[in-house]
Amino acid sequence: MSEDDYFRELPLGDAYLGIGANAARDLCASRLRAAKVNMPPCIAPTAFVARDAEIESGAVIGAGAVIGSRALIGRDTIVNTLSSVDHDCVLGALSQVTAGVTFGGGVRVGVNCFFGIKSGVVPNRTIGDNVQVMAGSLISADVEPNVVMGGNPARLVKRIA
């Protein structure tokens, strides 16, 4: 069966994508949506999501994750196990937050970003699109788009084409 046939012949129902690679998740999600498959958010039973938080289509919230008041989790974004997204944060579409990441209140994250294990962002910072944050790094200043950041405090490691 071809890939196109597979997506065309999916049974009716909901689909949840936990694919770690942002580009692969985007491709699959786009094809599922084109096939009219419903992709509601997937929230683990042990996650805490504030009543006034918004979780968009296709987002996955892992076990023990905490999503604070007035936070917005973008389409097809993964917030992994034991991560914390504090009040008034906005995480853009197609981002991946790995285990144990912490966002202080008021953080704004662009689309297609990656946050390595146990990295963190202090409150009221803005992270551009296509940013990769290395494991254990602490973001204490705004970050321009298309870069890799690492260290504590995080510094520019390289620019992404």
GROMACS .gro file of C-alpha atoms in nm:
model
  161
    1MET     CA    1   0.000   0.000   0.000
    2SER     CA    2   0.136   0.340  -0.092
    3GLU     CA    3   0.168   0.620   0.161
    4ASP     CA    4  -0.111   0.812  -0.016
    5ASP     CA    5  -0.342   0.508  -0.002
    6TYR     CA    6  -0.267   0.464   0.368
    7PHE     CA    7  -0.376   0.819   0.453
    8ARG     CA    8  -0.680   0.795   0.224
    9GLU     CA    9  -0.803   0.468   0.379
   10LEU     CA   10  -0.770   0.555   0.747
   11PRO     CA   11  -1.074   0.458   0.952
   12LEU     CA   12  -1.289   0.739   1.089
   13GLY     CA   13  -1.198   0.854   1.438
   14ASP     CA   14  -0.944   1.061   1.623
   15ALA     CA   15  -0.568   1.056   1.565
   16TYR     CA   16  -0.290   1.154   1.805
   17LEU     CA   17   0.070   1.215   1.693
   18GLY     CA   18   0.360   1.192   1.935
   19ILE     CA   19   0.634   1.192   1.670
   20GLY     CA   20   0.936   1.372   1.814
   21ALA     CA   21   1.081   1.514   1.491
   22ASN     CA   22   0.896   1.840   1.420
   23ALA     CA   23   0.919   1.808   1.039
   24ALA     CA   24   0.790   1.449   1.039
   25ARG     CA   25   0.508   1.540   1.279
   26ASP     CA   26   0.412   1.834   1.056
   27LEU     CA   27   0.404   1.615   0.744
   28CYS     CA   28   0.188   1.346   0.909
   29ALA     CA   29  -0.045   1.600   1.071
   30SER     CA   30  -0.093   1.784   0.741
   31ARG     CA   31  -0.180   1.461   0.561
   32LEU     CA   32  -0.418   1.350   0.837
   33ARG     CA   33  -0.596   1.686   0.831
   34ALA     CA   34  -0.620   1.672   0.450
   35ALA     CA   35  -0.787   1.331   0.492
   36LYS     CA   36  -1.038   1.501   0.731
   37VAL     CA   37  -0.910   1.310   1.036
   38ASN     CA   38  -0.991   1.477   1.368
   39MET     CA   39  -0.680   1.560   1.573
   40PRO     CA   40  -0.790   1.677   1.917
   41PRO     CA   41  -0.533   1.758   2.185
   42CYS     CA   42  -0.403   1.455   2.375
   43ILE     CA   43  -0.366   1.527   2.748
   44ALA     CA   44  -0.226   1.262   2.982
   45PRO     CA   45  -0.451   1.182   3.280
   46THR     CA   46  -0.177   1.288   3.524
   47ALA     CA   47  -0.109   1.623   3.354
   48PHE     CA   48  -0.250   1.941   3.505
   49VAL     CA   49  -0.400   2.196   3.265
   50ALA     CA   50  -0.549   2.515   3.408
   51ARG     CA   51  -0.914   2.569   3.317
   52ASP     CA   52  -0.836   2.887   3.126
   53ALA     CA   53  -0.539   2.747   2.932
   54GLU     CA   54  -0.586   2.676   2.561
   55ILE     CA   55  -0.449   2.360   2.401
   56GLU     CA   56  -0.475   2.363   2.020
   57SER     CA   57  -0.545   2.078   1.779
   58GLY     CA   58  -0.290   1.797   1.769
   59ALA     CA   59  -0.098   1.909   2.077
   60VAL     CA   60   0.026   1.640   2.316
   61ILE     CA   61   0.062   1.707   2.690
   62GLY     CA   62   0.266   1.437   2.866
   63ALA     CA   63   0.236   1.274   3.207
   64GLY     CA   64   0.298   1.508   3.499
   65ALA     CA   65   0.322   1.818   3.279
   66VAL     CA   66   0.176   2.142   3.416
   67ILE     CA   67   0.012   2.405   3.194
   68GLY     CA   68  -0.059   2.725   3.383
   69SER     CA   69  -0.335   2.980   3.372
   70ARG     CA   70  -0.394   3.160   3.039
   71ALA     CA   71  -0.119   2.962   2.866
   72LEU     CA   72  -0.157   2.875   2.497
   73ILE     CA   73  -0.006   2.555   2.354
   74GLY     CA   74   0.011   2.574   1.975
   75ARG     CA   75  -0.104   2.325   1.713
   76ASP     CA   76   0.091   1.997   1.704
   77THR     CA   77   0.322   2.099   1.988
   78ILE     CA   78   0.450   1.837   2.234
   79VAL     CA   79   0.492   1.926   2.602
   80ASN     CA   80   0.665   1.622   2.745
   81THR     CA   81   0.676   1.450   3.083
   82LEU     CA   82   0.716   1.671   3.392
   83SER     CA   83   0.755   1.995   3.197
   84SER     CA   84   0.606   2.318   3.328
   85VAL     CA   85   0.455   2.598   3.119
   86ASP     CA   86   0.374   2.880   3.358
   87HIS     CA   87   0.096   3.141   3.338
   88ASP     CA   88   0.051   3.354   3.026
   89CYS     CA   89   0.304   3.159   2.815
   90VAL     CA   90   0.249   3.109   2.442
   91LEU     CA   91   0.418   2.813   2.273
   92GLY     CA   92   0.402   2.833   1.894
   93ALA     CA   93   0.293   2.551   1.664
   94LEU     CA   94   0.511   2.248   1.593
   95SER     CA   95   0.743   2.291   1.886
   96GLN     CA   96   0.882   2.019   2.108
   97VAL     CA   97   0.937   2.059   2.481
   98THR     CA   98   1.129   1.757   2.612
   99ALA     CA   99   1.115   1.617   2.966
  100GLY     CA  100   1.164   1.848   3.263
  101VAL     CA  101   1.168   2.182   3.078
  102THR     CA  102   1.047   2.490   3.270
  103PHE     CA  103   0.905   2.811   3.124
  104GLY     CA  104   0.859   3.108   3.359
  105GLY     CA  105   0.546   3.319   3.324
  106GLY     CA  106   0.487   3.530   3.014
  107VAL     CA  107   0.732   3.348   2.784
  108ARG     CA  108   0.658   3.369   2.408
  109VAL     CA  109   0.794   3.091   2.184
  110GLY     CA  110   0.784   3.096   1.804
  111VAL     CA  111   0.701   2.804   1.574
  112ASN     CA  112   0.913   2.493   1.516
  113CYS     CA  113   1.128   2.524   1.828
  114PHE     CA  114   1.301   2.252   2.032
  115PHE     CA  115   1.385   2.261   2.403
  116GLY     CA  116   1.630   1.997   2.531
  117ILE     CA  117   1.584   1.804   2.855
  118LYS     CA  118   1.577   2.018   3.171
  119SER     CA  119   1.634   2.344   2.989
  120GLY     CA  120   1.457   2.654   3.115
  121VAL     CA  121   1.343   3.003   3.020
  122VAL     CA  122   1.316   3.283   3.276
  123PRO     CA  123   0.991   3.487   3.280
  124ASN     CA  124   0.890   3.733   3.009
  125ARG     CA  125   1.139   3.626   2.741
  126THR     CA  126   1.066   3.596   2.367
  127ILE     CA  127   1.208   3.307   2.165
  128GLY     CA  128   1.203   3.338   1.783
  129ASP     CA  129   1.098   3.076   1.527
  130ASN     CA  130   1.319   2.773   1.456
  131VAL     CA  131   1.522   2.794   1.777
  132GLN     CA  132   1.692   2.493   1.932
  133VAL     CA  133   1.783   2.505   2.301
  134MET     CA  134   2.036   2.249   2.420
  135ALA     CA  135   1.972   2.027   2.723
  136GLY     CA  136   2.027   2.195   3.058
  137SER     CA  137   2.051   2.545   2.911
  138LEU     CA  138   1.899   2.851   3.075
  139ILE     CA  139   1.754   3.121   2.850
  140SER     CA  140   1.779   3.453   3.035
  141ALA     CA  141   1.747   3.695   2.741
  142ASP     CA  142   1.533   3.718   2.427
  143VAL     CA  143   1.646   3.486   2.145
  144GLU     CA  144   1.647   3.573   1.774
  145PRO     CA  145   1.505   3.324   1.518
  146ASN     CA  146   1.703   3.044   1.352
  147VAL     CA  147   1.969   2.978   1.615
  148VAL     CA  148   2.098   2.708   1.847
  149MET     CA  149   2.147   2.820   2.208
  150GLY     CA  150   2.339   2.639   2.482
  151GLY     CA  151   2.487   2.688   2.828
  152ASN     CA  152   2.397   2.860   3.153
  153PRO     CA  153   2.335   3.138   3.081
  154ALA     CA  154   2.258   3.031   2.724
  155ARG     CA  155   2.475   3.175   2.448
  156LEU     CA  156   2.460   3.153   2.072
  157VAL     CA  157   2.612   2.821   1.956
  158LYS     CA  158   2.537   2.856   1.586
  159ARG     CA  159   2.299   3.002   1.332
  160ILE     CA  160   2.062   2.772   1.141
  161ALA     CA  161   2.023   2.824   0.767
   0.00000   0.00000   0.00000
